[in-house]
Every structure is written in structure tokens, then in C-alpha cells.
């Protein structure tokens, strides 16, 4: 059974909890069913918010992967988004607040009341992840006034500059809660990620703290890097600790359900972009063909590895079928990974050592983290040992610490964070720089209103603009940078 709260009246009219399987109900006296529980238990609620958090990585990632040019849209898919026309991502906004943040607000409050600090700690980590995705996409977002019910039907939009300290504070509080004794009730099998392991949730919180710190490199690269470096000692040790939700043949992975299944019926939505494919097939890096290609996309045996130009809507010879790693029915939805952590560390060590976009060379520790990230991702997707060794031994990869560049670190992270919302954060942090992301170019047929600029944020859904005057006041253009991007 999954519990959902109807998000109406500027997402704040959350009056009472009801739950049902796969349906959404309006909370409040009008729709109270006396035969349905009005007080949801923590061990019933936790699986629902874990699943919605996982699903939200698809809802956000399916568009941000287009903006970052890992994917491109078919004409029958999110084609307007690919050409940057009136991009609003209404479904993602709704799901983030309706199925995740509203329920997580309740979970944290209930866990606090019920003396269940581990539930509260997990809830705060999930709040941080979902709110972080929201603010990184839209900039200013509702939070501090978002869940006051009828007391405030028009919640204000918090500036991103104010949201970011709250995200770090939330993670600090989560760690402190998870370090306490479990209290009256503790998560067990209802924790679909770690089966109640407080230690693994604490490690996840530390990776997230490093991720958030590195988002602020434009506010001071060395300071951001040094802050991030303080969190890795208490973070993941290997791939087995990744925060991921594993699906099965009954509960299907969202990328499978929404992309690869539809592909079979001729409903084409998205495909790997030419920029992403060319970074791996030897076009951009002659002499370097990435053995992960057949794990990340499918092509017919007679075809070359050819992606689709963003904004073209056609021309791809590769697709996301149910034979590829991320889009099988039982594929995991990877939310935080050891591979990402190693690339965060590599970038942080490179910048802390005085490195820049144009500099070459860094420390042994930065280089080892870079190699560690590649290794972790190849192991994750199942690359054979011989193929992995050949790639790691290629002169374009095995550059030694003296040859390490930011381009190499970010190019490999670009591959390892395939389909993840984090990639668009990175691309914006480095200003779509074609020296870092080789092959990056404006989408074909881009909306003339963009004035030849890359997309930097998303506008609010029209129903939010119509419901809440404060949404209209907070609206920005697609080319306006969010706070950390300035």
C-alpha cells in the first residue's frame, strides 16, 4: 500500500493522511473514509517515500539528462524540452512535492513524536535529496512555508541561497539522529535501501554533504573543495554501499517502464545523444573506445555507435532498450554512488591543489580517486576485467598524476552519472564549457527566445503560477542562472 497526499492550493492543503494503492486522494474532512486508516505507521510510510524518491530521480533525470546532453528527445518524446521551449517539468514538480516532500514532512514529525530517531534521520536525508533536486532545477522553491495546511494556502518561495544551508543542516541533524539509539521502533525490512543500517545511511549523508559542498565551486573553488574533502573519511568504502532501489519483474524500474517498454510499441521518447556517444565511441577521443558502450545503450550489430543530435528529433542508431544496464525491469535506480563519490573526491583534490579548467597535473591522491571512479563504475555495470584493464591502460586514460586535467575527471564523471540529475548540475557549474565537455553544442532548432544561450533553470508549472501569486513573482527565465551558478 502506498500513501499519497494531493498537492493542491499551491501544494499546502495537506490536512490529513489517507492512503491507497496507486491512487491519489484529496486530504480533508470531505474525503475521509472511516474504513481507511487516518494515522499511517512509520514502517508503512517509509517504503512509499523511498520509492517516490527513487521515482523522482527518473522524473527529474529524464529532462535534465537532455539538458546535459546525455540524451536527446525524439519528435514523439519531450521534444519541446530538448529545443528549450517553455520548459516547466510539471510532473516532476508535482511528484517531488506531492509524493515525496509532503509525506516526508509528516514522516519526520511522526518519527519525532514516536521517539523513532532513525526514521527521522532517514526522513531528513530523503528530504534533502528531494528538496535538493527541486532547488537545483527551479532555483527558488517552497519549503519553509510549504506544509502549513490551511494556515497558509500561498506559501512563499525560499531563495536558493537560503535553501542550501538548510540542506547541510538537515544532513547534520540526520547524522546526529542516526547516531542515537533507535528508540521505540527501528527501520528493518521496510527500509528498502539499507534494511535499517544506520551506519550506511550516515555514510550516504556524508557523500551528500560532499556533493552539496562541490555544488558551490563558483562561490569559491578551493573553499568548496576543502569542505568536501572533510566528508570522505566517513563515506562509502565500495559499490556495495550505494544508495539504490532495486526493482524486480513486478515492480518495474521507472526507466524501463517509461522508456524501454514504450520503445517496443514504437513510442519513441529519448535516446543517447550524439555528444554522449561520441565521447565514448572514439570520435572525440580517437583511439579510445569505451567498453561501457554496450552496457549503456543498444545498437543493431551492423550499425555504428551513433547518437542523436539534441533538437533533431531523429537520426539515432542507439536506444535505451531493456537490454541495457539502467533500463532493465529489475535495474537499480542509483541515487548516490561510490563512483560519484570518487569523482567528487578527484575534483575536490584537483581544485584544492590549485587546479583550474586550463591547468594540468595534480596530486597522487587526486589521480587515484579519478582511476577509482572509473573502476567503480565499470565494476558496477559489469565490464569484463580484461576490457577494464585495457581501458585503464590506454594512454588517454592512464595519464599519470602529472597529466591529470579537470576535463578528464569531468568527462569520466559524465559517463558514470549517466541519467542522473547531478550531471546537469556539473555541466552548469562548468558553463557548458566545450573544453571540459567536448562536443557540447546548442540544440538544433533551439527556441529563438533563448537568444543562443544554454538552458540554466526550469520555469514553474503553469498550475503553480495560476494557484499561487508568489510563484509568479519568483519566476525566472530559462537562461537565468540559479544562485550557485552565478
JSON list of N, CA, C and O in Angstrom, two decimals, residues 302-357:
[
{"chain": "A", "resi": 302, "resn": "UNK", "atom": "N", "xyz": [24.97, -4.47, -37.09]},
{"chain": "A", "resi": 302, "resn": "UNK", "atom": "CA", "xyz": [25.55, -3.88, -38.31]},
{"chain": "A", "resi": 302, "resn": "UNK", "atom": "C", "xyz": [25.71, -2.37, -38.24]},
{"chain": "A", "resi": 302, "resn": "UNK", "atom": "O", "xyz": [26.36, -1.77, -39.11]},
{"chain": "A", "resi": 303, "resn": "UNK", "atom": "N", "xyz": [25.14, -1.75, -37.23]},
{"chain": "A", "resi": 303, "resn": "UNK", "atom": "CA", "xyz": [25.15, -0.29, -37.15]},
{"chain": "A", "resi": 303, "resn": "UNK", "atom": "C", "xyz": [26.38, 0.24, -36.41]},
{"chain": "A", "resi": 303, "resn": "UNK", "atom": "O", "xyz": [26.91, -0.43, -35.52]},
{"chain": "A", "resi": 304, "resn": "UNK", "atom": "N", "xyz": [26.80, 1.45, -36.71]},
{"chain": "A", "resi": 304, "resn": "UNK", "atom": "CA", "xyz": [27.82, 2.10, -35.89]},
{"chain": "A", "resi": 304, "resn": "UNK", "atom": "C", "xyz": [27.19, 2.66, -34.61]},
{"chain": "A", "resi": 304, "resn": "UNK", "atom": "O", "xyz": [25.96, 2.76, -34.50]},
{"chain": "A", "resi": 305, "resn": "UNK", "atom": "N", "xyz": [28.04, 3.02, -33.66]},
{"chain": "A", "resi": 305, "resn": "UNK", "atom": "CA", "xyz": [27.57, 3.71, -32.46]},
{"chain": "A", "resi": 305, "resn": "UNK", "atom": "C", "xyz": [27.30, 5.17, -32.83]},
{"chain": "A", "resi": 305, "resn": "UNK", "atom": "O", "xyz": [28.22, 5.96, -32.94]},
{"chain": "A", "resi": 306, "resn": "UNK", "atom": "N", "xyz": [26.04, 5.51, -33.05]},
{"chain": "A", "resi": 306, "resn": "UNK", "atom": "CA", "xyz": [25.68, 6.86, -33.45]},
{"chain": "A", "resi": 306, "resn": "UNK", "atom": "C", "xyz": [24.50, 7.37, -32.64]},
{"chain": "A", "resi": 306, "resn": "UNK", "atom": "O", "xyz": [23.42, 6.78, -32.66]},
{"chain": "A", "resi": 307, "resn": "UNK", "atom": "N", "xyz": [24.72, 8.46, -31.90]},
{"chain": "A", "resi": 307, "resn": "UNK", "atom": "CA", "xyz": [23.67, 9.06, -31.11]},
{"chain": "A", "resi": 307, "resn": "UNK", "atom": "C", "xyz": [22.87, 10.07, -31.89]},
{"chain": "A", "resi": 307, "resn": "UNK", "atom": "O", "xyz": [23.10, 10.30, -33.09]},
{"chain": "A", "resi": 308, "resn": "UNK", "atom": "N", "xyz": [21.92, 10.69, -31.22]},
{"chain": "A", "resi": 308, "resn": "UNK", "atom": "CA", "xyz": [21.02, 11.65, -31.85]},
{"chain": "A", "resi": 308, "resn": "UNK", "atom": "C", "xyz": [21.39, 13.07, -31.45]},
{"chain": "A", "resi": 308, "resn": "UNK", "atom": "O", "xyz": [21.63, 13.35, -30.26]},
{"chain": "A", "resi": 309, "resn": "UNK", "atom": "N", "xyz": [21.44, 13.95, -32.41]},
{"chain": "A", "resi": 309, "resn": "UNK", "atom": "CA", "xyz": [21.73, 15.35, -32.14]},
{"chain": "A", "resi": 309, "resn": "UNK", "atom": "C", "xyz": [20.58, 15.96, -31.33]},
{"chain": "A", "resi": 309, "resn": "UNK", "atom": "O", "xyz": [19.41, 15.80, -31.68]},
{"chain": "A", "resi": 310, "resn": "UNK", "atom": "N", "xyz": [20.92, 16.66, -30.27]},
{"chain": "A", "resi": 310, "resn": "UNK", "atom": "CA", "xyz": [19.88, 17.34, -29.49]},
{"chain": "A", "resi": 310, "resn": "UNK", "atom": "C", "xyz": [19.14, 18.34, -30.36]},
{"chain": "A", "resi": 310, "resn": "UNK", "atom": "O", "xyz": [19.74, 19.13, -31.07]},
{"chain": "A", "resi": 311, "resn": "UNK", "atom": "N", "xyz": [17.81, 18.26, -30.32]},
{"chain": "A", "resi": 311, "resn": "UNK", "atom": "CA", "xyz": [16.97, 19.15, -31.09]},
{"chain": "A", "resi": 311, "resn": "UNK", "atom": "C", "xyz": [16.63, 18.62, -32.47]},
{"chain": "A", "resi": 311, "resn": "UNK", "atom": "O", "xyz": [15.80, 19.22, -33.17]},
{"chain": "A", "resi": 312, "resn": "UNK", "atom": "N", "xyz": [17.24, 17.51, -32.88]},
{"chain": "A", "resi": 312, "resn": "UNK", "atom": "CA", "xyz": [16.98, 16.97, -34.22]},
{"chain": "A", "resi": 312, "resn": "UNK", "atom": "C", "xyz": [15.72, 16.12, -34.24]},
{"chain": "A", "resi": 312, "resn": "UNK", "atom": "O", "xyz": [14.97, 16.12, -35.21]},
{"chain": "A", "resi": 313, "resn": "UNK", "atom": "N", "xyz": [15.51, 15.35, -33.17]},
{"chain": "A", "resi": 313, "resn": "UNK", "atom": "CA", "xyz": [14.30, 14.53, -33.07]},
{"chain": "A", "resi": 313, "resn": "UNK", "atom": "C", "xyz": [14.36, 13.21, -33.79]},
{"chain": "A", "resi": 313, "resn": "UNK", "atom": "O", "xyz": [13.44, 12.40, -33.70]},
{"chain": "A", "resi": 314, "resn": "UNK", "atom": "N", "xyz": [15.45, 12.95, -34.51]},
{"chain": "A", "resi": 314, "resn": "UNK", "atom": "CA", "xyz": [15.59, 11.71, -35.25]},
{"chain": "A", "resi": 314, "resn": "UNK", "atom": "C", "xyz": [17.06, 11.49, -35.57]},
{"chain": "A", "resi": 314, "resn": "UNK", "atom": "O", "xyz": [17.89, 12.38, -35.33]},
{"chain": "A", "resi": 315, "resn": "UNK", "atom": "N", "xyz": [17.39, 10.30, -36.10]},
{"chain": "A", "resi": 315, "resn": "UNK", "atom": "CA", "xyz": [18.75, 10.05, -36.54]},
{"chain": "A", "resi": 315, "resn": "UNK", "atom": "C", "xyz": [19.57, 9.15, -35.64]},
{"chain": "A", "resi": 315, "resn": "UNK", "atom": "O", "xyz": [20.72, 8.85, -35.95]},
{"chain": "A", "resi": 316, "resn": "UNK", "atom": "N", "xyz": [18.99, 8.67, -34.54]},
{"chain": "A", "resi": 316, "resn": "UNK", "atom": "CA", "xyz": [19.76, 7.83, -33.63]},
{"chain": "A", "resi": 316, "resn": "UNK", "atom": "C", "xyz": [19.82, 6.39, -34.13]},
{"chain": "A", "resi": 316, "resn": "UNK", "atom": "O", "xyz": [18.84, 5.84, -34.63]},
{"chain": "A", "resi": 317, "resn": "UNK", "atom": "N", "xyz": [20.97, 5.76, -33.94]},
{"chain": "A", "resi": 317, "resn": "UNK", "atom": "CA", "xyz": [21.12, 4.33, -34.20]},
{"chain": "A", "resi": 317, "resn": "UNK", "atom": "C", "xyz": [21.33, 3.55, -32.90]},
{"chain": "A", "resi": 317, "resn": "UNK", "atom": "O", "xyz": [21.65, 2.36, -32.94]},
{"chain": "A", "resi": 318, "resn": "UNK", "atom": "N", "xyz": [21.16, 4.22, -31.77]},
{"chain": "A", "resi": 318, "resn": "UNK", "atom": "CA", "xyz": [21.27, 3.57, -30.46]},
{"chain": "A", "resi": 318, "resn": "UNK", "atom": "C", "xyz": [20.04, 3.93, -29.64]},
{"chain": "A", "resi": 318, "resn": "UNK", "atom": "O", "xyz": [19.42, 4.98, -29.84]},
{"chain": "A", "resi": 319, "resn": "UNK", "atom": "N", "xyz": [19.68, 3.04, -28.71]},
{"chain": "A", "resi": 319, "resn": "UNK", "atom": "CA", "xyz": [18.49, 3.29, -27.90]},
{"chain": "A", "resi": 319, "resn": "UNK", "atom": "C", "xyz": [18.66, 2.71, -26.50]},
{"chain": "A", "resi": 319, "resn": "UNK", "atom": "O", "xyz": [19.56, 1.91, -26.23]},
{"chain": "A", "resi": 320, "resn": "UNK", "atom": "N", "xyz": [17.75, 3.12, -25.62]},
{"chain": "A", "resi": 320, "resn": "UNK", "atom": "CA", "xyz": [17.68, 2.60, -24.26]},
{"chain": "A", "resi": 320, "resn": "UNK", "atom": "C", "xyz": [16.67, 1.46, -24.23]},
{"chain": "A", "resi": 320, "resn": "UNK", "atom": "O", "xyz": [15.49, 1.66, -23.95]},
{"chain": "A", "resi": 321, "resn": "UNK", "atom": "N", "xyz": [17.13, 0.26, -24.53]},
{"chain": "A", "resi": 321, "resn": "UNK", "atom": "CA", "xyz": [16.25, -0.90, -24.54]},
{"chain": "A", "resi": 321, "resn": "UNK", "atom": "C", "xyz": [16.32, -1.61, -23.20]},
{"chain": "A", "resi": 321, "resn": "UNK", "atom": "O", "xyz": [17.11, -1.25, -22.32]},
{"chain": "A", "resi": 322, "resn": "UNK", "atom": "N", "xyz": [15.50, -2.66, -23.05]},
{"chain": "A", "resi": 322, "resn": "UNK", "atom": "CA", "xyz": [15.53, -3.40, -21.79]},
{"chain": "A", "resi": 322, "resn": "UNK", "atom": "C", "xyz": [16.72, -4.36, -21.72]},
{"chain": "A", "resi": 322, "resn": "UNK", "atom": "O", "xyz": [16.79, -5.19, -20.81]},
{"chain": "A", "resi": 323, "resn": "UNK", "atom": "N", "xyz": [17.67, -4.22, -22.65]},
{"chain": "A", "resi": 323, "resn": "UNK", "atom": "CA", "xyz": [18.90, -5.00, -22.59]},
{"chain": "A", "resi": 323, "resn": "UNK", "atom": "C", "xyz": [20.05, -4.18, -22.00]},
{"chain": "A", "resi": 323, "resn": "UNK", "atom": "O", "xyz": [21.16, -4.70, -21.86]},
{"chain": "A", "resi": 324, "resn": "UNK", "atom": "N", "xyz": [19.82, -2.91, -21.69]},
{"chain": "A", "resi": 324, "resn": "UNK", "atom": "CA", "xyz": [20.90, -2.06, -21.20]},
{"chain": "A", "resi": 324, "resn": "UNK", "atom": "C", "xyz": [20.84, -1.94, -19.67]},
{"chain": "A", "resi": 324, "resn": "UNK", "atom": "O", "xyz": [19.79, -2.15, -19.05]},
{"chain": "A", "resi": 325, "resn": "UNK", "atom": "N", "xyz": [21.95, -1.57, -19.08]},
{"chain": "A", "resi": 325, "resn": "UNK", "atom": "CA", "xyz": [22.09, -1.67, -17.62]},
{"chain": "A", "resi": 325, "resn": "UNK", "atom": "C", "xyz": [21.04, -0.88, -16.86]},
{"chain": "A", "resi": 325, "resn": "UNK", "atom": "O", "xyz": [20.45, -1.37, -15.89]},
{"chain": "A", "resi": 326, "resn": "UNK", "atom": "N", "xyz": [20.78, 0.35, -17.27]},
{"chain": "A", "resi": 326, "resn": "UNK", "atom": "CA", "xyz": [19.92, 1.22, -16.48]},
{"chain": "A", "resi": 326, "resn": "UNK", "atom": "C", "xyz": [18.43, 1.03, -16.77]},
{"chain": "A", "resi": 326, "resn": "UNK", "atom": "O", "xyz": [17.60, 1.60, -16.07]},
{"chain": "A", "resi": 327, "resn": "UNK", "atom": "N", "xyz": [18.08, 0.27, -17.79]},
{"chain": "A", "resi": 327, "resn": "UNK", "atom": "CA", "xyz": [16.68, 0.24, -18.24]},
{"chain": "A", "resi": 327, "resn": "UNK", "atom": "C", "xyz": [16.09, -1.16, -18.29]},
{"chain": "A", "resi": 327, "resn": "UNK", "atom": "O", "xyz": [15.07, -1.39, -18.93]},
{"chain": "A", "resi": 328, "resn": "UNK", "atom": "N", "xyz": [16.68, -2.11, -17.61]},
{"chain": "A", "resi": 328, "resn": "UNK", "atom": "CA", "xyz": [16.08, -3.43, -17.48]},
{"chain": "A", "resi": 328, "resn": "UNK", "atom": "C", "xyz": [14.93, -3.36, -16.46]},
{"chain": "A", "resi": 328, "resn": "UNK", "atom": "O", "xyz": [14.87, -2.43, -15.63]},
{"chain": "A", "resi": 329, "resn": "UNK", "atom": "N", "xyz": [14.01, -4.31, -16.48]},
{"chain": "A", "resi": 329, "resn": "UNK", "atom": "CA", "xyz": [12.92, -4.29, -15.50]},
{"chain": "A", "resi": 329, "resn": "UNK", "atom": "C", "xyz": [13.42, -4.22, -14.06]},
{"chain": "A", "resi": 329, "resn": "UNK", "atom": "O", "xyz": [12.85, -3.52, -13.22]},
{"chain": "A", "resi": 330, "resn": "UNK", "atom": "N", "xyz": [14.49, -4.94, -13.76]},
{"chain": "A", "resi": 330, "resn": "UNK", "atom": "CA", "xyz": [14.99, -5.01, -12.39]},
{"chain": "A", "resi": 330, "resn": "UNK", "atom": "C", "xyz": [16.24, -4.17, -12.16]},
{"chain": "A", "resi": 330, "resn": "UNK", "atom": "O", "xyz": [16.94, -4.36, -11.16]},
{"chain": "A", "resi": 331, "resn": "UNK", "atom": "N", "xyz": [16.53, -3.24, -13.05]},
{"chain": "A", "resi": 331, "resn": "UNK", "atom": "CA", "xyz": [17.70, -2.38, -12.86]},
{"chain": "A", "resi": 331, "resn": "UNK", "atom": "C", "xyz": [17.56, -1.54, -11.59]},
{"chain": "A", "resi": 331, "resn": "UNK", "atom": "O", "xyz": [16.45, -1.10, -11.24]},
{"chain": "A", "resi": 332, "resn": "UNK", "atom": "N", "xyz": [18.67, -1.29, -10.91]},
{"chain": "A", "resi": 332, "resn": "UNK", "atom": "CA", "xyz": [18.60, -0.41, -9.75]},
{"chain": "A", "resi": 332, "resn": "UNK", "atom": "C", "xyz": [18.47, 1.05, -10.18]},
{"chain": "A", "resi": 332, "resn": "UNK", "atom": "O", "xyz": [18.99, 1.44, -11.22]},
{"chain": "A", "resi": 333, "resn": "UNK", "atom": "N", "xyz": [17.78, 1.83, -9.38]},
{"chain": "A", "resi": 333, "resn": "UNK", "atom": "CA", "xyz": [17.80, 3.28, -9.54]},
{"chain": "A", "resi": 333, "resn": "UNK", "atom": "C", "xyz": [18.88, 3.79, -8.59]},
{"chain": "A", "resi": 333, "resn": "UNK", "atom": "O", "xyz": [18.72, 3.76, -7.36]},
{"chain": "A", "resi": 334, "resn": "UNK", "atom": "N", "xyz": [19.99, 4.23, -9.15]},
{"chain": "A", "resi": 334, "resn": "UNK", "atom": "CA", "xyz": [21.14, 4.64, -8.35]},
{"chain": "A", "resi": 334, "resn": "UNK", "atom": "C", "xyz": [20.98, 6.11, -8.00]},
{"chain": "A", "resi": 334, "resn": "UNK", "atom": "O", "xyz": [20.97, 6.97, -8.88]},
{"chain": "A", "resi": 335, "resn": "UNK", "atom": "N", "xyz": [20.88, 6.40, -6.72]},
{"chain": "A", "resi": 335, "resn": "UNK", "atom": "CA", "xyz": [20.68, 7.77, -6.27]},
{"chain": "A", "resi": 335, "resn": "UNK", "atom": "C", "xyz": [21.97, 8.42, -5.76]},
{"chain": "A", "resi": 335, "resn": "UNK", "atom": "O", "xyz": [22.21, 9.60, -5.99]},
{"chain": "A", "resi": 336, "resn": "UNK", "atom": "N", "xyz": [22.78, 7.67, -5.05]},
{"chain": "A", "resi": 336, "resn": "UNK", "atom": "CA", "xyz": [24.09, 8.13, -4.57]},
{"chain": "A", "resi": 336, "resn": "UNK", "atom": "C", "xyz": [25.03, 6.94, -4.72]},
{"chain": "A", "resi": 336, "resn": "UNK", "atom": "O", "xyz": [24.70, 5.84, -4.28]},
{"chain": "A", "resi": 337, "resn": "UNK", "atom": "N", "xyz": [26.20, 7.16, -5.32]},
{"chain": "A", "resi": 337, "resn": "UNK", "atom": "CA", "xyz": [27.06, 6.02, -5.61]},
{"chain": "A", "resi": 337, "resn": "UNK", "atom": "C", "xyz": [28.50, 6.25, -5.18]},
{"chain": "A", "resi": 337, "resn": "UNK", "atom": "O", "xyz": [28.97, 7.38, -5.06]},
{"chain": "A", "resi": 338, "resn": "UNK", "atom": "N", "xyz": [29.20, 5.13, -5.00]},
{"chain": "A", "resi": 338, "resn": "UNK", "atom": "CA", "xyz": [30.63, 5.17, -4.70]},
{"chain": "A", "resi": 338, "resn": "UNK", "atom": "C", "xyz": [31.40, 5.77, -5.87]},
{"chain": "A", "resi": 338, "resn": "UNK", "atom": "O", "xyz": [32.37, 6.52, -5.68]},
{"chain": "A", "resi": 339, "resn": "UNK", "atom": "N", "xyz": [30.98, 5.44, -7.09]},
{"chain": "A", "resi": 339, "resn": "UNK", "atom": "CA", "xyz": [31.66, 6.01, -8.27]},
{"chain": "A", "resi": 339, "resn": "UNK", "atom": "C", "xyz": [31.55, 7.53, -8.26]},
{"chain": "A", "resi": 339, "resn": "UNK", "atom": "O", "xyz": [32.55, 8.24, -8.50]},
{"chain": "A", "resi": 340, "resn": "UNK", "atom": "N", "xyz": [30.35, 8.05, -8.01]},
{"chain": "A", "resi": 340, "resn": "UNK", "atom": "CA", "xyz": [30.19, 9.51, -7.93]},
{"chain": "A", "resi": 340, "resn": "UNK", "atom": "C", "xyz": [31.08, 10.08, -6.83]},
{"chain": "A", "resi": 340, "resn": "UNK", "atom": "O", "xyz": [31.73, 11.13, -7.02]},
{"chain": "A", "resi": 341, "resn": "UNK", "atom": "N", "xyz": [31.13, 9.40, -5.69]},
{"chain": "A", "resi": 341, "resn": "UNK", "atom": "CA", "xyz": [31.96, 9.87, -4.58]},
{"chain": "A", "resi": 341, "resn": "UNK", "atom": "C", "xyz": [33.42, 10.00, -4.99]},
{"chain": "A", "resi": 341, "resn": "UNK", "atom": "O", "xyz": [34.09, 10.99, -4.66]},
{"chain": "A", "resi": 342, "resn": "UNK", "atom": "N", "xyz": [33.93, 9.01, -5.71]},
{"chain": "A", "resi": 342, "resn": "UNK", "atom": "CA", "xyz": [35.34, 9.05, -6.11]},
{"chain": "A", "resi": 342, "resn": "UNK", "atom": "C", "xyz": [35.61, 10.21, -7.07]},
{"chain": "A", "resi": 342, "resn": "UNK", "atom": "O", "xyz": [36.66, 10.86, -7.00]},
{"chain": "A", "resi": 343, "resn": "UNK", "atom": "N", "xyz": [34.66, 10.50, -7.95]},
{"chain": "A", "resi": 343, "resn": "UNK", "atom": "CA", "xyz": [34.86, 11.65, -8.86]},
{"chain": "A", "resi": 343, "resn": "UNK", "atom": "C", "xyz": [34.72, 12.97, -8.12]},
{"chain": "A", "resi": 343, "resn": "UNK", "atom": "O", "xyz": [35.42, 13.94, -8.44]},
{"chain": "A", "resi": 344, "resn": "UNK", "atom": "N", "xyz": [33.83, 13.03, -7.13]},
{"chain": "A", "resi": 344, "resn": "UNK", "atom": "CA", "xyz": [33.77, 14.21, -6.28]},
{"chain": "A", "resi": 344, "resn": "UNK", "atom": "C", "xyz": [35.11, 14.44, -5.58]},
{"chain": "A", "resi": 344, "resn": "UNK", "atom": "O", "xyz": [35.62, 15.56, -5.51]},
{"chain": "A", "resi": 345, "resn": "UNK", "atom": "N", "xyz": [35.69, 13.35, -5.09]},
{"chain": "A", "resi": 345, "resn": "UNK", "atom": "CA", "xyz": [36.98, 13.45, -4.42]},
{"chain": "A", "resi": 345, "resn": "UNK", "atom": "C", "xyz": [38.07, 13.88, -5.39]},
{"chain": "A", "resi": 345, "resn": "UNK", "atom": "O", "xyz": [38.91, 14.74, -5.06]},
{"chain": "A", "resi": 346, "resn": "UNK", "atom": "N", "xyz": [38.07, 13.30, -6.59]},
{"chain": "A", "resi": 346, "resn": "UNK", "atom": "CA", "xyz": [39.09, 13.65, -7.57]},
{"chain": "A", "resi": 346, "resn": "UNK", "atom": "C", "xyz": [39.02, 15.14, -7.92]},
{"chain": "A", "resi": 346, "resn": "UNK", "atom": "O", "xyz": [40.05, 15.83, -7.97]},
{"chain": "A", "resi": 347, "resn": "UNK", "atom": "N", "xyz": [37.80, 15.62, -8.17]},
{"chain": "A", "resi": 347, "resn": "UNK", "atom": "CA", "xyz": [37.63, 17.04, -8.50]},
{"chain": "A", "resi": 347, "resn": "UNK", "atom": "C", "xyz": [38.04, 17.92, -7.32]},
{"chain": "A", "resi": 347, "resn": "UNK", "atom": "O", "xyz": [38.73, 18.94, -7.50]},
{"chain": "A", "resi": 348, "resn": "UNK", "atom": "N", "xyz": [37.62, 17.52, -6.11]},
{"chain": "A", "resi": 348, "resn": "UNK", "atom": "CA", "xyz": [37.94, 18.33, -4.93]},
{"chain": "A", "resi": 348, "resn": "UNK", "atom": "C", "xyz": [39.45, 18.39, -4.71]},
{"chain": "A", "resi": 348, "resn": "UNK", "atom": "O", "xyz": [40.00, 19.46, -4.41]},
{"chain": "A", "resi": 349, "resn": "UNK", "atom": "N", "xyz": [40.12, 17.28, -4.84]},
{"chain": "A", "resi": 349, "resn": "UNK", "atom": "CA", "xyz": [41.57, 17.27, -4.63]},
{"chain": "A", "resi": 349, "resn": "UNK", "atom": "C", "xyz": [42.29, 18.07, -5.73]},
{"chain": "A", "resi": 349, "resn": "UNK", "atom": "O", "xyz": [43.27, 18.76, -5.47]},
{"chain": "A", "resi": 350, "resn": "UNK", "atom": "N", "xyz": [41.77, 17.98, -6.94]},
{"chain": "A", "resi": 350, "resn": "UNK", "atom": "CA", "xyz": [42.35, 18.75, -8.05]},
{"chain": "A", "resi": 350, "resn": "UNK", "atom": "C", "xyz": [42.22, 20.25, -7.78]},
{"chain": "A", "resi": 350, "resn": "UNK", "atom": "O", "xyz": [43.19, 21.00, -7.92]},
{"chain": "A", "resi": 351, "resn": "UNK", "atom": "N", "xyz": [41.04, 20.69, -7.37]},
{"chain": "A", "resi": 351, "resn": "UNK", "atom": "CA", "xyz": [40.82, 22.12, -7.13]},
{"chain": "A", "resi": 351, "resn": "UNK", "atom": "C", "xyz": [41.55, 22.60, -5.87]},
{"chain": "A", "resi": 351, "resn": "UNK", "atom": "O", "xyz": [42.09, 23.71, -5.85]},
{"chain": "A", "resi": 352, "resn": "UNK", "atom": "N", "xyz": [41.54, 21.76, -4.82]},
{"chain": "A", "resi": 352, "resn": "UNK", "atom": "CA", "xyz": [42.23, 22.15, -3.59]},
{"chain": "A", "resi": 352, "resn": "UNK", "atom": "C", "xyz": [43.73, 22.31, -3.79]},
{"chain": "A", "resi": 352, "resn": "UNK", "atom": "O", "xyz": [44.40, 23.06, -3.07]},
{"chain": "A", "resi": 353, "resn": "UNK", "atom": "N", "xyz": [44.25, 21.61, -4.80]},
{"chain": "A", "resi": 353, "resn": "UNK", "atom": "CA", "xyz": [45.68, 21.70, -5.12]},
{"chain": "A", "resi": 353, "resn": "UNK", "atom": "C", "xyz": [45.99, 22.88, -6.03]},
{"chain": "A", "resi": 353, "resn": "UNK", "atom": "O", "xyz": [47.11, 23.03, -6.50]},
{"chain": "A", "resi": 354, "resn": "UNK", "atom": "N", "xyz": [44.98, 23.72, -6.28]},
{"chain": "A", "resi": 354, "resn": "UNK", "atom": "CA", "xyz": [45.18, 24.89, -7.12]},
{"chain": "A", "resi": 354, "resn": "UNK", "atom": "C", "xyz": [44.84, 24.67, -8.57]},
{"chain": "A", "resi": 354, "resn": "UNK", "atom": "O", "xyz": [45.10, 25.54, -9.41]},
{"chain": "A", "resi": 355, "resn": "UNK", "atom": "N", "xyz": [44.26, 23.54, -8.90]},
{"chain": "A", "resi": 355, "resn": "UNK", "atom": "CA", "xyz": [43.92, 23.24, -10.28]},
{"chain": "A", "resi": 355, "resn": "UNK", "atom": "C", "xyz": [42.80, 24.12, -10.80]},
{"chain": "A", "resi": 355, "resn": "UNK", "atom": "O", "xyz": [41.99, 24.66, -10.04]},
{"chain": "A", "resi": 356, "resn": "UNK", "atom": "N", "xyz": [42.74, 24.25, -12.12]},
{"chain": "A", "resi": 356, "resn": "UNK", "atom": "CA", "xyz": [41.71, 25.06, -12.77]},
{"chain": "A", "resi": 356, "resn": "UNK", "atom": "C", "xyz": [41.26, 24.36, -14.05]},
{"chain": "A", "resi": 356, "resn": "UNK", "atom": "O", "xyz": [41.76, 23.29, -14.40]},
{"chain": "A", "resi": 357, "resn": "UNK", "atom": "N", "xyz": [40.35, 25.02, -14.76]},
{"chain": "A", "resi": 357, "resn": "UNK", "atom": "CA", "xyz": [39.84, 24.46, -16.01]},
{"chain": "A", "resi": 357, "resn": "UNK", "atom": "C", "xyz": [40.97, 24.25, -17.02]},
{"chain": "A", "resi": 357, "resn": "UNK", "atom": "O", "xyz": [40.93, 23.30, -17.82]}
]
